[in-house]
Structures are given as structure tokens and as C-alpha cells.
């Protein structure tokens, strides 16, 4: 049995619909679902804003199983990987899995850059106030050091249909 933190993002098409697709795809293992946030793009900034959320999941799956399940949902959403950090219908990132460390290029854990991305940390803090990014420290402390000007909680949007 493992517990994982998954980050969701969408900047193309029916952004909320794609996030809901991911929530539905993990419904059988959901522990928590964060509120939806709208965030400015990171990396490649000449694109539309993202909708983001974080899921906490638990099940009889290892880190590779969480990755494959997320990739299957990305494929179901029609994700095309044309440009690193570019626009996408659905992005499902495995942020942490029970503190597992991985240097495999296909599955780096904890997810690289997660410790400096408000799009991951802010929603994660909502569902797990005592969360820690392995090797980087408490999420609360990491959030305190970020510029949150491009982050807006979307109370008008819900991931529960």
C-alpha cells in the first residue's frame, strides 16, 4: 500500500473538465482533493493560465503504477507532448510517493521543481497542512518563500461534479 501526492494541471480546452477526468480516474483511491487554483504558466510563459489541483491517493500501487495511471489519463485527455512546459490538456505529475527517491529520468522523485512551484505547493498545503517535500522541507515554509501574485483560488470551480 502506498500513498502518493499527484499534481494536476490543464491549460487547453475544457480545463476544468480535464481535471475532473483525472479526479474520476483516481476516484477509487482518493484520500483528498484540493480546491482548484488558476496559476500563471511556469517555464513557457507565452500560453494561457493553468487550472491546477492536487490529489492525495492511496492504494496497492508502487510509484511506477501511479505514473502509468496518470499517463493513461493524460492520453485519454488527448495530451500531445510538443513542447516542454508547453500548453496541455492534462498534466498528471507524481510529486511524492511515501518519500521514495528516484533518479530514473522517466520518474524523478520527488518531482523536480515541485518545491518551487506554487501551482503544486499551494493546493497541496490546502489538503495536507503538515506536508513535507522530501529533501526540501515543509510545504508551509516553501510556500512562505514564494511570490503568489499569479495564484488565484477558484472558489467558483469544483472538481466534484
Coordinates of C-alpha atoms in Angstrom, one line a residue:
X1 CA 0.0 0.0 0.0
X2 CA 1.4 3.4 -1.0
X3 CA 0.3 7.0 -0.6
X4 CA 1.1 9.5 -3.3
X5 CA 0.7 13.2 -4.0
X6 CA -0.3 13.9 -7.6
X7 CA -0.3 17.4 -9.2
X8 CA -2.9 18.1 -11.9
X9 CA -2.7 20.9 -14.5
X10 CA -4.6 21.9 -17.6
X11 CA -4.2 24.9 -19.9
X12 CA -6.0 23.9 -23.1
X13 CA -9.7 23.3 -23.9
X14 CA -12.1 22.4 -21.2
X15 CA -9.5 22.8 -18.4
X16 CA -11.9 22.0 -15.6
X17 CA -13.3 19.0 -17.5
X18 CA -9.8 17.6 -17.9
X19 CA -9.1 18.0 -14.2
X20 CA -12.4 16.3 -13.4
X21 CA -11.4 13.4 -15.8
X22 CA -8.3 12.9 -13.6
X23 CA -10.3 13.0 -10.4
X24 CA -12.8 10.5 -11.8
X25 CA -9.8 8.3 -12.9
X26 CA -8.4 8.2 -9.4
X27 CA -11.8 8.1 -7.6
X28 CA -11.3 4.6 -6.3
X29 CA -8.1 5.6 -4.4
X30 CA -8.8 9.2 -3.5
X31 CA -7.9 10.3 0.0
X32 CA -8.1 14.1 -0.6
X33 CA -8.8 16.6 -3.4
X34 CA -7.6 20.2 -3.2
X35 CA -9.5 23.2 -4.3
X36 CA -8.9 24.4 -7.9
X37 CA -6.4 27.2 -8.4
X38 CA -5.7 29.3 -11.5
X39 CA -2.0 29.9 -12.0
X40 CA 0.2 31.8 -14.4
X41 CA 2.2 29.4 -16.6
X42 CA 5.6 28.3 -15.4
X43 CA 8.6 27.7 -17.7
X44 CA 7.0 28.6 -21.0
X45 CA 5.0 31.8 -20.2
X46 CA 3.5 32.6 -23.7
X47 CA 0.4 30.4 -23.1
X48 CA -2.9 30.6 -21.2
X49 CA -3.2 30.2 -17.5
X50 CA -3.5 26.8 -15.9
X51 CA -6.1 25.3 -13.7
X52 CA -4.3 23.2 -11.0
X53 CA -5.2 20.9 -8.2
X54 CA -3.5 18.3 -6.0
X55 CA -4.8 14.8 -5.2
X56 CA -3.7 12.6 -2.4
X57 CA -4.2 8.9 -3.3
X58 CA -3.6 5.6 -1.6
X59 CA -3.6 2.1 -3.0
X60 CA -1.8 -1.1 -3.8
X61 CA 0.3 0.6 -6.4
X62 CA 4.0 1.4 -6.5
X63 CA 5.4 4.7 -7.8
X64 CA 5.5 3.3 -11.4
X65 CA 1.9 2.3 -11.1
X66 CA 0.9 5.9 -10.2
X67 CA 2.9 7.2 -13.1
X68 CA 1.3 4.8 -15.6
X69 CA -2.1 5.5 -14.3
X70 CA -1.6 9.3 -14.7
X71 CA -0.1 8.8 -18.2
X72 CA -3.2 6.8 -19.2
X73 CA -5.5 9.7 -18.1
X74 CA -3.3 12.2 -20.0
X75 CA -3.7 10.0 -23.1
X76 CA -7.5 9.8 -22.5
X77 CA -7.5 13.6 -22.4
X78 CA -5.7 13.8 -25.8
X79 CA -2.4 15.2 -24.4
X80 CA 0.2 15.9 -27.0
X81 CA 3.8 16.5 -25.9
X82 CA 5.0 19.0 -28.4
X83 CA 6.9 21.4 -26.2
X84 CA 8.4 21.0 -22.7
X85 CA 6.4 23.0 -20.2
X86 CA 4.1 24.0 -23.1
X87 CA 0.2 24.0 -23.2
X88 CA -1.5 20.8 -22.4
X89 CA -4.9 19.3 -22.0
X90 CA -3.9 17.4 -18.9
X91 CA -0.7 17.0 -16.9
X92 CA -0.6 14.5 -14.1
X93 CA 2.7 14.6 -12.2
X94 CA 3.7 12.2 -9.4
X95 CA 5.1 14.6 -6.8
X96 CA 5.9 12.1 -4.0
X97 CA 5.3 8.5 -3.1
X98 CA 5.9 7.7 0.5
X99 CA 9.2 9.5 0.5
X100 CA 10.6 7.3 -2.3
X101 CA 13.6 8.7 -4.1
X102 CA 14.1 8.0 -7.8
X103 CA 16.7 9.3 -10.2
X104 CA 15.3 7.4 -13.2
X105 CA 14.8 10.0 -16.0
X106 CA 11.3 8.8 -16.6
X107 CA 10.3 9.1 -12.9
X108 CA 12.3 11.6 -10.8
X109 CA 11.1 11.6 -7.2
X110 CA 10.4 13.9 -5.5
X111 CA 9.2 15.6 -8.7
X112 CA 11.9 18.1 -9.7
X113 CA 10.9 21.7 -9.3
X114 CA 7.8 20.8 -7.2
X115 CA 9.5 22.5 -4.2
X116 CA 9.5 25.9 -6.0
X117 CA 6.1 25.8 -7.8
X118 CA 3.1 27.5 -6.3
X119 CA 0.9 25.5 -8.7
X120 CA 1.8 22.4 -6.7
X121 CA 2.6 23.7 -3.2
X122 CA -0.4 25.9 -2.6
X123 CA -3.1 23.3 -3.4
X124 CA -1.1 20.7 -1.6
X125 CA -1.0 22.8 1.6
X126 CA -4.8 23.0 1.5
X127 CA -5.2 19.3 1.8
X128 CA -2.1 18.4 3.9
X129 CA -1.0 21.3 6.2
X130 CA 1.9 19.3 7.6
X131 CA 3.2 18.1 4.2
X132 CA 6.9 17.9 3.6
X133 CA 8.7 17.8 0.2
X134 CA 11.5 15.2 0.8
X135 CA 14.9 16.9 0.8
X136 CA 13.4 20.4 0.7
X137 CA 11.4 20.8 3.8
X138 CA 7.8 21.7 5.0
X139 CA 5.4 22.8 2.2
X140 CA 4.3 25.6 4.5
X141 CA 7.8 27.1 4.7
X142 CA 8.3 26.6 1.0
X143 CA 5.1 28.5 0.2
X144 CA 6.1 31.3 2.5
X145 CA 9.1 32.0 0.3
X146 CA 7.2 32.2 -3.0
X147 CA 5.7 35.0 -5.0
X148 CA 2.0 34.1 -5.0
X149 CA 0.8 37.0 -7.2
X150 CA 0.0 34.7 -10.1
X151 CA -2.0 32.2 -8.0
X152 CA -5.8 32.6 -7.5
X153 CA -8.1 30.1 -5.7
X154 CA -11.1 29.5 -7.8
X155 CA -13.9 29.0 -5.3
X156 CA -16.4 29.1 -8.2
X157 CA -15.0 25.8 -9.6
X158 CA -15.3 22.4 -8.1
X159 CA -13.7 19.1 -9.0
X160 CA -16.8 17.2 -7.8
X161 CA -19.5 17.0 -10.5

